[in-house]
Amino acid sequence: MAFCLIMLPLMMYAFPVERWWGAYPVFFGAFLVWIYFSYFTYRHFIVPGIFHGGKRRFYALAAIVISLSVTFLFSSYQISSPFYHISQQLIEQYPYPLWGIRPSQQAVWLYYIIVVMFCFAVGMLNEVYRQRLAREEVEYERNRAELALYKAQINPHFLFNTLNTLYGLLITHSDKTEVTLERFISLTKYMYNNANREFIPLAEEVEYIGQYIDLQKLRLNEYAEVGFTYEVADESMPVPPMMLITFVENAFKYGISSNDPCFIRIRLFQQGDTLCFEVENSVFRFEGKASQQMGIENCRRRLALLYPDRHRLDIGRDGENTFRVRLKLKNEKV
């Protein structure tokens, strides 16, 4: 709009074509219509057609040939300006710089070239922007697919661990089996209700972790010490579902013994817009090479996708018999 309503009229005023209006009103009106028609044709048909390819590119190239032909016809129209005799003397005195082109021809081609260059510049910017949006959309869909895959791998991990607990209670004919099954059903509902959600409120994740710990405590004896503390100011803070539970699962899987004293300490607290999660447990065995710590590796990838520059994960041994996980998630401010 700025180009059509401001730039083109200013160019018409800067060059002597407005003088054509008095002597050649029909030609001037036709040329003005042609300039605007060329602009809209290049802007909305020719330039997009060249970038898209196929038949549209062929039609766009044909339109360019037609456009050049029509512009040539306009430039061939004989116009005698008030400076015609002066320009003829300049042509006779300096024939080479002007190449024998009349001022009216120069003005016609100048306007046409300016319009074409502007349309191609805007078209190239639009094409770059369109391609960038397309790449971002592909990247977003790829990330969503990867996250769905990681969640699908995490959920069976939880199911297998919990089913092992139920199996152990069944073969021992424990009176805790019924309570354990009810809690297992509740946790499974939570898991599948949030399977397609990218983020959930922190309060829901805290409740889920608490239920999972209570479920695991049913199979523990007096040797195990399990503690879970949390201090959360903003319970609506968004967090990825089934993310924190992975570290809790590993603690119960590799930090619990039925014959030796053991412990698991879980702490969740908030510092401003940063969520801190710590898991510390005793060490009795580590995962073998076959499993490759699938759950933790999936968490690393999910964190890289969801919090590329806003997380810190430290995993390792803290002393000879202690394993510790520290995770910090910085909530993105809207």
Short mmCIF file of N, CA, C and O in Angstrom, two decimals, residues 65-184:
data_model
loop_
_atom_site.label_atom_id
_atom_site.label_comp_id
_atom_site.label_asym_id
_atom_site.label_seq_id
_atom_site.Cartn_x
_atom_site.Cartn_y
_atom_site.Cartn_z
N VAL A 65 7.23 -12.12 -20.55
CA VAL A 65 7.46 -11.79 -21.97
C VAL A 65 6.37 -10.84 -22.47
O VAL A 65 6.64 -9.83 -23.14
N ILE A 66 5.12 -11.13 -22.10
CA ILE A 66 4.02 -10.26 -22.52
C ILE A 66 4.16 -8.88 -21.89
O ILE A 66 3.95 -7.84 -22.55
N SER A 67 4.55 -8.85 -20.62
CA SER A 67 4.71 -7.58 -19.93
C SER A 67 5.81 -6.74 -20.57
O SER A 67 5.65 -5.52 -20.76
N LEU A 68 6.92 -7.36 -20.92
CA LEU A 68 8.00 -6.63 -21.58
C LEU A 68 7.56 -6.10 -22.94
O LEU A 68 7.91 -4.97 -23.34
N SER A 69 6.76 -6.88 -23.65
CA SER A 69 6.28 -6.45 -24.98
C SER A 69 5.37 -5.23 -24.86
O SER A 69 5.49 -4.26 -25.63
N VAL A 70 4.45 -5.27 -23.87
CA VAL A 70 3.53 -4.14 -23.69
C VAL A 70 4.31 -2.89 -23.27
O VAL A 70 4.04 -1.77 -23.75
N THR A 71 5.27 -3.06 -22.40
CA THR A 71 6.09 -1.91 -21.98
C THR A 71 6.88 -1.34 -23.15
O THR A 71 7.05 -0.12 -23.27
N PHE A 72 7.36 -2.21 -24.02
CA PHE A 72 8.07 -1.75 -25.22
C PHE A 72 7.14 -0.92 -26.11
O PHE A 72 7.57 0.10 -26.69
N LEU A 73 5.88 -1.34 -26.22
CA LEU A 73 4.93 -0.57 -27.02
C LEU A 73 4.71 0.82 -26.41
O LEU A 73 4.62 1.82 -27.15
N PHE A 74 4.60 0.88 -25.08
CA PHE A 74 4.45 2.19 -24.44
C PHE A 74 5.68 3.06 -24.68
O PHE A 74 5.56 4.27 -24.93
N SER A 75 6.87 2.46 -24.61
CA SER A 75 8.08 3.26 -24.81
C SER A 75 8.26 3.68 -26.26
O SER A 75 9.00 4.63 -26.54
N SER A 76 7.59 3.01 -27.19
CA SER A 76 7.71 3.36 -28.61
C SER A 76 6.79 4.49 -29.02
O SER A 76 6.89 5.00 -30.15
N TYR A 77 5.89 4.90 -28.12
CA TYR A 77 4.97 5.98 -28.46
C TYR A 77 5.74 7.29 -28.57
O TYR A 77 6.55 7.64 -27.72
N GLN A 78 5.48 8.03 -29.66
CA GLN A 78 6.20 9.27 -29.93
C GLN A 78 5.68 10.40 -29.04
O GLN A 78 4.51 10.77 -29.14
N ILE A 79 6.55 10.90 -28.19
CA ILE A 79 6.20 12.02 -27.32
C ILE A 79 7.23 13.12 -27.51
O ILE A 79 8.44 12.88 -27.46
N SER A 80 6.74 14.34 -27.76
CA SER A 80 7.62 15.50 -27.92
C SER A 80 7.52 16.33 -26.64
O SER A 80 6.51 17.00 -26.40
N SER A 81 8.54 16.29 -25.86
CA SER A 81 8.54 17.04 -24.61
C SER A 81 9.03 18.46 -24.87
O SER A 81 9.58 18.76 -25.94
N PRO A 82 8.83 19.39 -23.92
CA PRO A 82 9.33 20.77 -24.09
C PRO A 82 10.83 20.83 -24.25
O PRO A 82 11.35 21.81 -24.77
N PHE A 83 11.53 19.79 -23.83
CA PHE A 83 13.00 19.78 -23.93
C PHE A 83 13.48 18.90 -25.07
O PHE A 83 14.60 18.41 -25.06
N TYR A 84 12.58 18.67 -26.07
CA TYR A 84 12.94 17.78 -27.16
C TYR A 84 14.15 18.29 -27.92
O TYR A 84 15.08 17.53 -28.20
N HIS A 85 14.16 19.59 -28.27
CA HIS A 85 15.28 20.14 -29.06
C HIS A 85 16.57 20.13 -28.24
O HIS A 85 17.65 19.86 -28.78
N ILE A 86 16.46 20.42 -26.96
CA ILE A 86 17.67 20.38 -26.12
C ILE A 86 18.22 18.96 -26.05
O ILE A 86 19.43 18.73 -26.15
N SER A 87 17.31 17.99 -25.89
CA SER A 87 17.77 16.61 -25.80
C SER A 87 18.37 16.16 -27.11
O SER A 87 19.34 15.39 -27.14
N GLN A 88 17.82 16.63 -28.26
CA GLN A 88 18.40 16.27 -29.55
C GLN A 88 19.82 16.82 -29.68
O GLN A 88 20.71 16.15 -30.20
N GLN A 89 20.05 18.06 -29.21
CA GLN A 89 21.40 18.61 -29.25
C GLN A 89 22.35 17.82 -28.37
O GLN A 89 23.51 17.59 -28.73
N LEU A 90 21.87 17.38 -27.21
CA LEU A 90 22.73 16.57 -26.33
C LEU A 90 23.05 15.23 -26.98
O LEU A 90 24.17 14.73 -26.86
N ILE A 91 22.07 14.66 -27.68
CA ILE A 91 22.32 13.38 -28.34
C ILE A 91 23.36 13.54 -29.44
O ILE A 91 24.24 12.70 -29.62
N GLU A 92 23.23 14.67 -30.20
CA GLU A 92 24.22 14.90 -31.26
C GLU A 92 25.60 15.17 -30.68
O GLU A 92 26.62 14.79 -31.26
N GLN A 93 25.67 15.88 -29.55
CA GLN A 93 26.97 16.22 -28.97
C GLN A 93 27.55 15.04 -28.18
O GLN A 93 28.76 14.80 -28.22
N TYR A 94 26.71 14.31 -27.39
CA TYR A 94 27.17 13.17 -26.59
C TYR A 94 26.30 11.95 -26.94
O TYR A 94 25.39 11.58 -26.20
N PRO A 95 26.57 11.34 -28.06
CA PRO A 95 25.67 10.26 -28.52
C PRO A 95 25.81 8.98 -27.71
O PRO A 95 24.85 8.24 -27.58
N TYR A 96 26.98 8.71 -27.17
CA TYR A 96 27.18 7.39 -26.56
C TYR A 96 26.54 7.22 -25.19
O TYR A 96 25.93 6.19 -24.93
N PRO A 97 26.66 8.21 -24.28
CA PRO A 97 26.07 7.97 -22.94
C PRO A 97 24.56 7.79 -22.97
O PRO A 97 24.02 7.01 -22.20
N LEU A 98 23.85 8.50 -23.89
CA LEU A 98 22.40 8.40 -23.90
C LEU A 98 21.91 7.27 -24.78
O LEU A 98 20.74 6.91 -24.72
N TRP A 99 22.76 6.69 -25.60
CA TRP A 99 22.43 5.55 -26.46
C TRP A 99 21.23 5.82 -27.37
O TRP A 99 20.55 4.90 -27.79
N GLY A 100 20.95 7.08 -27.65
CA GLY A 100 19.88 7.39 -28.58
C GLY A 100 18.49 7.16 -28.04
O GLY A 100 17.54 7.12 -28.80
N ILE A 101 18.33 7.00 -26.73
CA ILE A 101 17.02 6.75 -26.14
C ILE A 101 16.40 8.07 -25.72
O ILE A 101 17.04 8.90 -25.07
N ARG A 102 15.14 8.29 -26.11
CA ARG A 102 14.46 9.52 -25.77
C ARG A 102 14.15 9.56 -24.27
O ARG A 102 13.99 8.51 -23.63
N PRO A 103 14.02 10.77 -23.71
CA PRO A 103 13.68 10.86 -22.28
C PRO A 103 12.38 10.15 -21.93
O PRO A 103 12.24 9.59 -20.85
N SER A 104 11.39 10.18 -22.84
CA SER A 104 10.13 9.49 -22.55
C SER A 104 10.34 7.98 -22.45
O SER A 104 9.74 7.31 -21.59
N GLN A 105 11.19 7.43 -23.32
CA GLN A 105 11.47 6.00 -23.24
C GLN A 105 12.19 5.66 -21.93
O GLN A 105 11.90 4.65 -21.29
N GLN A 106 13.13 6.52 -21.56
CA GLN A 106 13.84 6.28 -20.30
C GLN A 106 12.87 6.27 -19.12
O GLN A 106 12.97 5.43 -18.23
N ALA A 107 11.91 7.21 -19.13
CA ALA A 107 10.96 7.28 -18.01
C ALA A 107 10.08 6.03 -17.97
O ALA A 107 9.84 5.47 -16.89
N VAL A 108 9.59 5.58 -19.14
CA VAL A 108 8.73 4.39 -19.17
C VAL A 108 9.46 3.18 -18.62
O VAL A 108 8.96 2.45 -17.75
N TRP A 109 10.69 2.95 -19.12
CA TRP A 109 11.43 1.76 -18.66
C TRP A 109 11.89 1.91 -17.21
O TRP A 109 11.99 0.92 -16.48
N LEU A 110 12.16 3.14 -16.79
CA LEU A 110 12.59 3.35 -15.40
C LEU A 110 11.48 2.95 -14.44
O LEU A 110 11.71 2.22 -13.47
N TYR A 111 10.25 3.43 -14.70
CA TYR A 111 9.13 3.07 -13.83
C TYR A 111 8.90 1.56 -13.84
O TYR A 111 8.64 0.94 -12.80
N TYR A 112 8.96 0.98 -14.99
CA TYR A 112 8.72 -0.46 -15.11
C TYR A 112 9.77 -1.26 -14.34
O TYR A 112 9.44 -2.20 -13.59
N ILE A 113 11.03 -0.88 -14.48
CA ILE A 113 12.11 -1.61 -13.80
C ILE A 113 12.01 -1.45 -12.28
O ILE A 113 12.22 -2.39 -11.52
N ILE A 114 11.65 -0.24 -11.83
CA ILE A 114 11.49 -0.01 -10.39
C ILE A 114 10.38 -0.90 -9.83
O ILE A 114 10.53 -1.52 -8.77
N VAL A 115 9.26 -0.97 -10.54
CA VAL A 115 8.15 -1.81 -10.09
C VAL A 115 8.56 -3.27 -10.03
O VAL A 115 8.30 -3.99 -9.06
N VAL A 116 9.25 -3.74 -11.08
CA VAL A 116 9.67 -5.14 -11.12
C VAL A 116 10.66 -5.45 -10.01
O VAL A 116 10.55 -6.49 -9.32
N MET A 117 11.65 -4.58 -9.81
CA MET A 117 12.64 -4.82 -8.76
C MET A 117 11.99 -4.84 -7.39
O MET A 117 12.32 -5.68 -6.54
N PHE A 118 11.06 -3.91 -7.15
CA PHE A 118 10.38 -3.89 -5.85
C PHE A 118 9.59 -5.17 -5.63
O PHE A 118 9.61 -5.76 -4.55
N CYS A 119 8.86 -5.63 -6.66
CA CYS A 119 8.06 -6.84 -6.53
C CYS A 119 8.94 -8.06 -6.28
O CYS A 119 8.61 -8.92 -5.46
N PHE A 120 10.07 -8.15 -6.97
CA PHE A 120 10.96 -9.29 -6.75
C PHE A 120 11.58 -9.24 -5.36
O PHE A 120 11.76 -10.29 -4.72
N ALA A 121 11.93 -8.05 -4.88
CA ALA A 121 12.49 -7.94 -3.53
C ALA A 121 11.49 -8.39 -2.48
O ALA A 121 11.81 -9.18 -1.59
N VAL A 122 10.25 -7.89 -2.59
CA VAL A 122 9.22 -8.29 -1.63
C VAL A 122 8.90 -9.77 -1.77
O VAL A 122 8.71 -10.49 -0.78
N GLY A 123 8.86 -10.25 -3.01
CA GLY A 123 8.57 -11.67 -3.22
C GLY A 123 9.63 -12.58 -2.64
O GLY A 123 9.32 -13.63 -2.05
N MET A 124 10.90 -12.19 -2.77
CA MET A 124 11.97 -12.99 -2.19
C MET A 124 11.90 -13.00 -0.68
O MET A 124 12.09 -14.04 -0.04
N LEU A 125 11.58 -11.85 -0.08
CA LEU A 125 11.42 -11.82 1.39
C LEU A 125 10.26 -12.69 1.83
O LEU A 125 10.36 -13.43 2.83
N ASN A 126 9.15 -12.63 1.10
CA ASN A 126 8.01 -13.49 1.45
C ASN A 126 8.35 -14.96 1.30
O ASN A 126 7.93 -15.79 2.10
N GLU A 127 9.10 -15.29 0.27
CA GLU A 127 9.47 -16.69 0.05
C GLU A 127 10.40 -17.19 1.15
O GLU A 127 10.26 -18.32 1.63
N VAL A 128 11.35 -16.35 1.55
CA VAL A 128 12.24 -16.74 2.64
C VAL A 128 11.44 -16.95 3.93
O VAL A 128 11.66 -17.91 4.67
N TYR A 129 10.50 -16.06 4.18
CA TYR A 129 9.67 -16.19 5.38
C TYR A 129 8.80 -17.44 5.30
O TYR A 129 8.64 -18.17 6.30
N ARG A 130 8.25 -17.73 4.13
CA ARG A 130 7.42 -18.92 3.97
C ARG A 130 8.23 -20.19 4.18
O ARG A 130 7.78 -21.14 4.85
N GLN A 131 9.43 -20.24 3.61
CA GLN A 131 10.27 -21.41 3.79
C GLN A 131 10.69 -21.58 5.25
O GLN A 131 10.77 -22.71 5.76
N ARG A 132 10.94 -20.47 5.93
CA ARG A 132 11.30 -20.57 7.35
C ARG A 132 10.15 -21.11 8.17
O ARG A 132 10.33 -21.96 9.05
N LEU A 133 8.93 -20.63 7.88
CA LEU A 133 7.76 -21.15 8.59
C LEU A 133 7.56 -22.64 8.30
O LEU A 133 7.19 -23.41 9.19
N ALA A 134 7.81 -23.03 7.04
CA ALA A 134 7.66 -24.44 6.69
C ALA A 134 8.67 -25.30 7.45
O ALA A 134 8.34 -26.38 7.95
N ARG A 135 9.92 -24.82 7.54
CA ARG A 135 10.94 -25.57 8.28
C ARG A 135 10.58 -25.65 9.77
O ARG A 135 10.75 -26.69 10.40
N GLU A 136 10.09 -24.54 10.32
CA GLU A 136 9.71 -24.55 11.73
C GLU A 136 8.54 -25.50 11.97
O GLU A 136 8.50 -26.17 13.00
N GLU A 137 7.60 -25.55 11.02
CA GLU A 137 6.48 -26.45 11.19
C GLU A 137 6.93 -27.91 11.13
O GLU A 137 6.48 -28.74 11.92
N VAL A 138 7.85 -28.21 10.20
CA VAL A 138 8.38 -29.57 10.11
C VAL A 138 9.14 -29.93 11.38
O VAL A 138 9.01 -31.04 11.92
N GLU A 139 9.94 -28.98 11.88
CA GLU A 139 10.70 -29.23 13.11
C GLU A 139 9.77 -29.43 14.29
O GLU A 139 10.00 -30.30 15.14
N TYR A 140 8.69 -28.63 14.34
CA TYR A 140 7.74 -28.78 15.44
C TYR A 140 7.06 -30.14 15.40
O TYR A 140 6.93 -30.82 16.43
N GLU A 141 6.64 -30.57 14.20
CA GLU A 141 6.01 -31.89 14.09
C GLU A 141 7.00 -33.00 14.42
O GLU A 141 6.62 -34.02 15.02
N ARG A 142 8.26 -32.83 14.02
CA ARG A 142 9.26 -33.84 14.34
C ARG A 142 9.46 -33.93 15.85
O ARG A 142 9.56 -35.02 16.42
N ASN A 143 9.51 -32.78 16.51
CA ASN A 143 9.68 -32.78 17.96
C ASN A 143 8.48 -33.43 18.66
O ASN A 143 8.65 -34.18 19.62
N ARG A 144 7.28 -33.14 18.16
CA ARG A 144 6.10 -33.77 18.73
C ARG A 144 6.14 -35.27 18.56
O ARG A 144 5.78 -36.03 19.48
N ALA A 145 6.58 -35.72 17.39
CA ALA A 145 6.67 -37.17 17.16
C ALA A 145 7.70 -37.81 18.09
O ALA A 145 7.48 -38.90 18.62
N GLU A 146 8.83 -37.13 18.27
CA GLU A 146 9.85 -37.66 19.17
C GLU A 146 9.34 -37.71 20.61
O GLU A 146 9.57 -38.70 21.33
N LEU A 147 8.65 -36.66 21.03
CA LEU A 147 8.11 -36.65 22.39
C LEU A 147 7.09 -37.76 22.59
O LEU A 147 7.06 -38.41 23.64
N ALA A 148 6.26 -37.98 21.58
CA ALA A 148 5.29 -39.07 21.68
C ALA A 148 5.99 -40.42 21.80
O ALA A 148 5.56 -41.30 22.55
N LEU A 149 7.09 -40.58 21.04
CA LEU A 149 7.85 -41.82 21.11
C LEU A 149 8.47 -42.01 22.49
O LEU A 149 8.44 -43.10 23.07
N TYR A 150 9.04 -40.93 23.03
CA TYR A 150 9.66 -41.04 24.35
C TYR A 150 8.63 -41.35 25.43
O TYR A 150 8.89 -42.15 26.34
N LYS A 151 7.44 -40.74 25.32
CA LYS A 151 6.39 -41.05 26.30
C LYS A 151 5.95 -42.50 26.18
O LYS A 151 5.69 -43.17 27.17
N ALA A 152 5.85 -42.98 24.94
CA ALA A 152 5.45 -44.36 24.74
C ALA A 152 6.47 -45.33 25.33
O ALA A 152 6.13 -46.43 25.75
N GLN A 153 7.75 -44.94 25.34
CA GLN A 153 8.77 -45.79 25.95
C GLN A 153 8.76 -45.68 27.46
O GLN A 153 9.06 -46.64 28.16
N ILE A 154 8.40 -44.50 27.98
CA ILE A 154 8.40 -44.32 29.43
C ILE A 154 7.23 -45.05 30.07
O ILE A 154 7.37 -45.68 31.11
N ASN A 155 6.06 -45.01 29.47
CA ASN A 155 4.88 -45.62 30.08
C ASN A 155 5.03 -47.12 30.32
O ASN A 155 4.71 -47.59 31.41
N PRO A 156 5.52 -47.92 29.36
CA PRO A 156 5.75 -49.33 29.67
C PRO A 156 6.76 -49.53 30.79
O PRO A 156 6.65 -50.49 31.55
N HIS A 157 7.73 -48.65 30.89
CA HIS A 157 8.70 -48.74 31.98
C HIS A 157 7.97 -48.69 33.33
O HIS A 157 8.24 -49.48 34.24
N PHE A 158 7.06 -47.74 33.45
CA PHE A 158 6.28 -47.63 34.69
C PHE A 158 5.40 -48.87 34.89
O PHE A 158 5.32 -49.42 36.00
N LEU A 159 4.75 -49.34 33.83
CA LEU A 159 3.86 -50.48 33.96
C LEU A 159 4.60 -51.74 34.40
O LEU A 159 4.15 -52.46 35.30
N PHE A 160 5.75 -51.99 33.79
CA PHE A 160 6.50 -53.19 34.14
C PHE A 160 6.95 -53.16 35.59
O PHE A 160 6.88 -54.17 36.31
N ASN A 161 7.43 -51.99 36.03
CA ASN A 161 7.90 -51.89 37.41
C ASN A 161 6.75 -52.14 38.40
O ASN A 161 6.91 -52.85 39.40
N THR A 162 5.59 -51.53 38.11
CA THR A 162 4.48 -51.68 39.04
C THR A 162 3.89 -53.08 39.00
O THR A 162 3.50 -53.64 40.04
N LEU A 163 3.82 -53.68 37.83
CA LEU A 163 3.32 -55.05 37.73
C LEU A 163 4.23 -56.02 38.46
O LEU A 163 3.74 -57.02 39.04
N ASN A 164 5.51 -55.77 38.45
CA ASN A 164 6.42 -56.60 39.23
C ASN A 164 6.10 -56.52 40.72
O ASN A 164 6.16 -57.52 41.45
N THR A 165 5.76 -55.31 41.18
CA THR A 165 5.38 -55.14 42.58
C THR A 165 4.11 -55.93 42.89
O THR A 165 4.02 -56.63 43.92
N LEU A 166 3.11 -55.83 42.02
CA LEU A 166 1.87 -56.58 42.22
C LEU A 166 2.12 -58.08 42.20
O LEU A 166 1.53 -58.83 43.00
N TYR A 167 2.97 -58.52 41.33
CA TYR A 167 3.27 -59.95 41.25
C TYR A 167 3.91 -60.45 42.54
O TYR A 167 3.57 -61.53 43.05
N GLY A 168 4.82 -59.62 43.09
CA GLY A 168 5.45 -60.02 44.34
C GLY A 168 4.45 -60.11 45.48
O GLY A 168 4.54 -61.00 46.34
N LEU A 169 3.47 -59.21 45.54
CA LEU A 169 2.47 -59.25 46.59
C LEU A 169 1.51 -60.42 46.40
O LEU A 169 1.03 -61.02 47.38
N LEU A 170 1.23 -60.77 45.16
CA LEU A 170 0.31 -61.87 44.90
C LEU A 170 0.90 -63.21 45.32
O LEU A 170 0.22 -64.05 45.93
N ILE A 171 2.17 -63.42 44.98
CA ILE A 171 2.76 -64.73 45.30
C ILE A 171 3.00 -64.88 46.80
O ILE A 171 3.14 -66.01 47.29
N THR A 172 3.05 -63.78 47.51
CA THR A 172 3.21 -63.86 48.96
C THR A 172 1.87 -63.80 49.69
O THR A 172 1.83 -63.81 50.92
N HIS A 173 0.76 -63.68 48.93
CA HIS A 173 -0.59 -63.62 49.49
C HIS A 173 -0.70 -62.49 50.51
O HIS A 173 -1.29 -62.65 51.59
N SER A 174 -0.14 -61.34 50.16
CA SER A 174 -0.16 -60.20 51.06
C SER A 174 -1.55 -59.60 51.12
O SER A 174 -2.29 -59.57 50.12
N ASP A 175 -1.92 -59.11 52.31
CA ASP A 175 -3.21 -58.43 52.46
C ASP A 175 -3.20 -57.03 51.87
O ASP A 175 -4.22 -56.35 51.87
N LYS A 176 -2.03 -56.60 51.40
CA LYS A 176 -1.92 -55.29 50.78
C LYS A 176 -2.22 -55.32 49.28
O LYS A 176 -2.19 -54.30 48.60
N THR A 177 -2.53 -56.49 48.76
CA THR A 177 -2.71 -56.62 47.31
C THR A 177 -3.87 -55.78 46.81
O THR A 177 -3.77 -55.11 45.78
N GLU A 178 -5.00 -55.81 47.52
CA GLU A 178 -6.18 -55.07 47.06
C GLU A 178 -5.93 -53.56 47.04
O GLU A 178 -6.27 -52.88 46.06
N VAL A 179 -5.30 -53.04 48.12
CA VAL A 179 -4.99 -51.61 48.16
C VAL A 179 -4.01 -51.24 47.05
O VAL A 179 -4.13 -50.20 46.40
N THR A 180 -3.03 -52.13 46.86
CA THR A 180 -2.04 -51.86 45.81
C THR A 180 -2.69 -51.81 44.43
O THR A 180 -2.36 -50.96 43.60
N LEU A 181 -3.61 -52.72 44.17
CA LEU A 181 -4.28 -52.75 42.88
C LEU A 181 -5.11 -51.48 42.66
O LEU A 181 -5.12 -50.92 41.55
N GLU A 182 -5.79 -50.99 43.69
CA GLU A 182 -6.57 -49.77 43.57
C GLU A 182 -5.68 -48.57 43.24
O GLU A 182 -6.03 -47.75 42.38
N ARG A 183 -4.55 -48.50 43.91
CA ARG A 183 -3.64 -47.39 43.63
C ARG A 183 -3.02 -47.53 42.23
O ARG A 183 -2.78 -46.53 41.55
N PHE A 184 -2.76 -48.74 41.84
CA PHE A 184 -2.22 -48.96 40.50
C PHE A 184 -3.22 -48.50 39.43
O PHE A 184 -2.84 -47.87 38.44
#
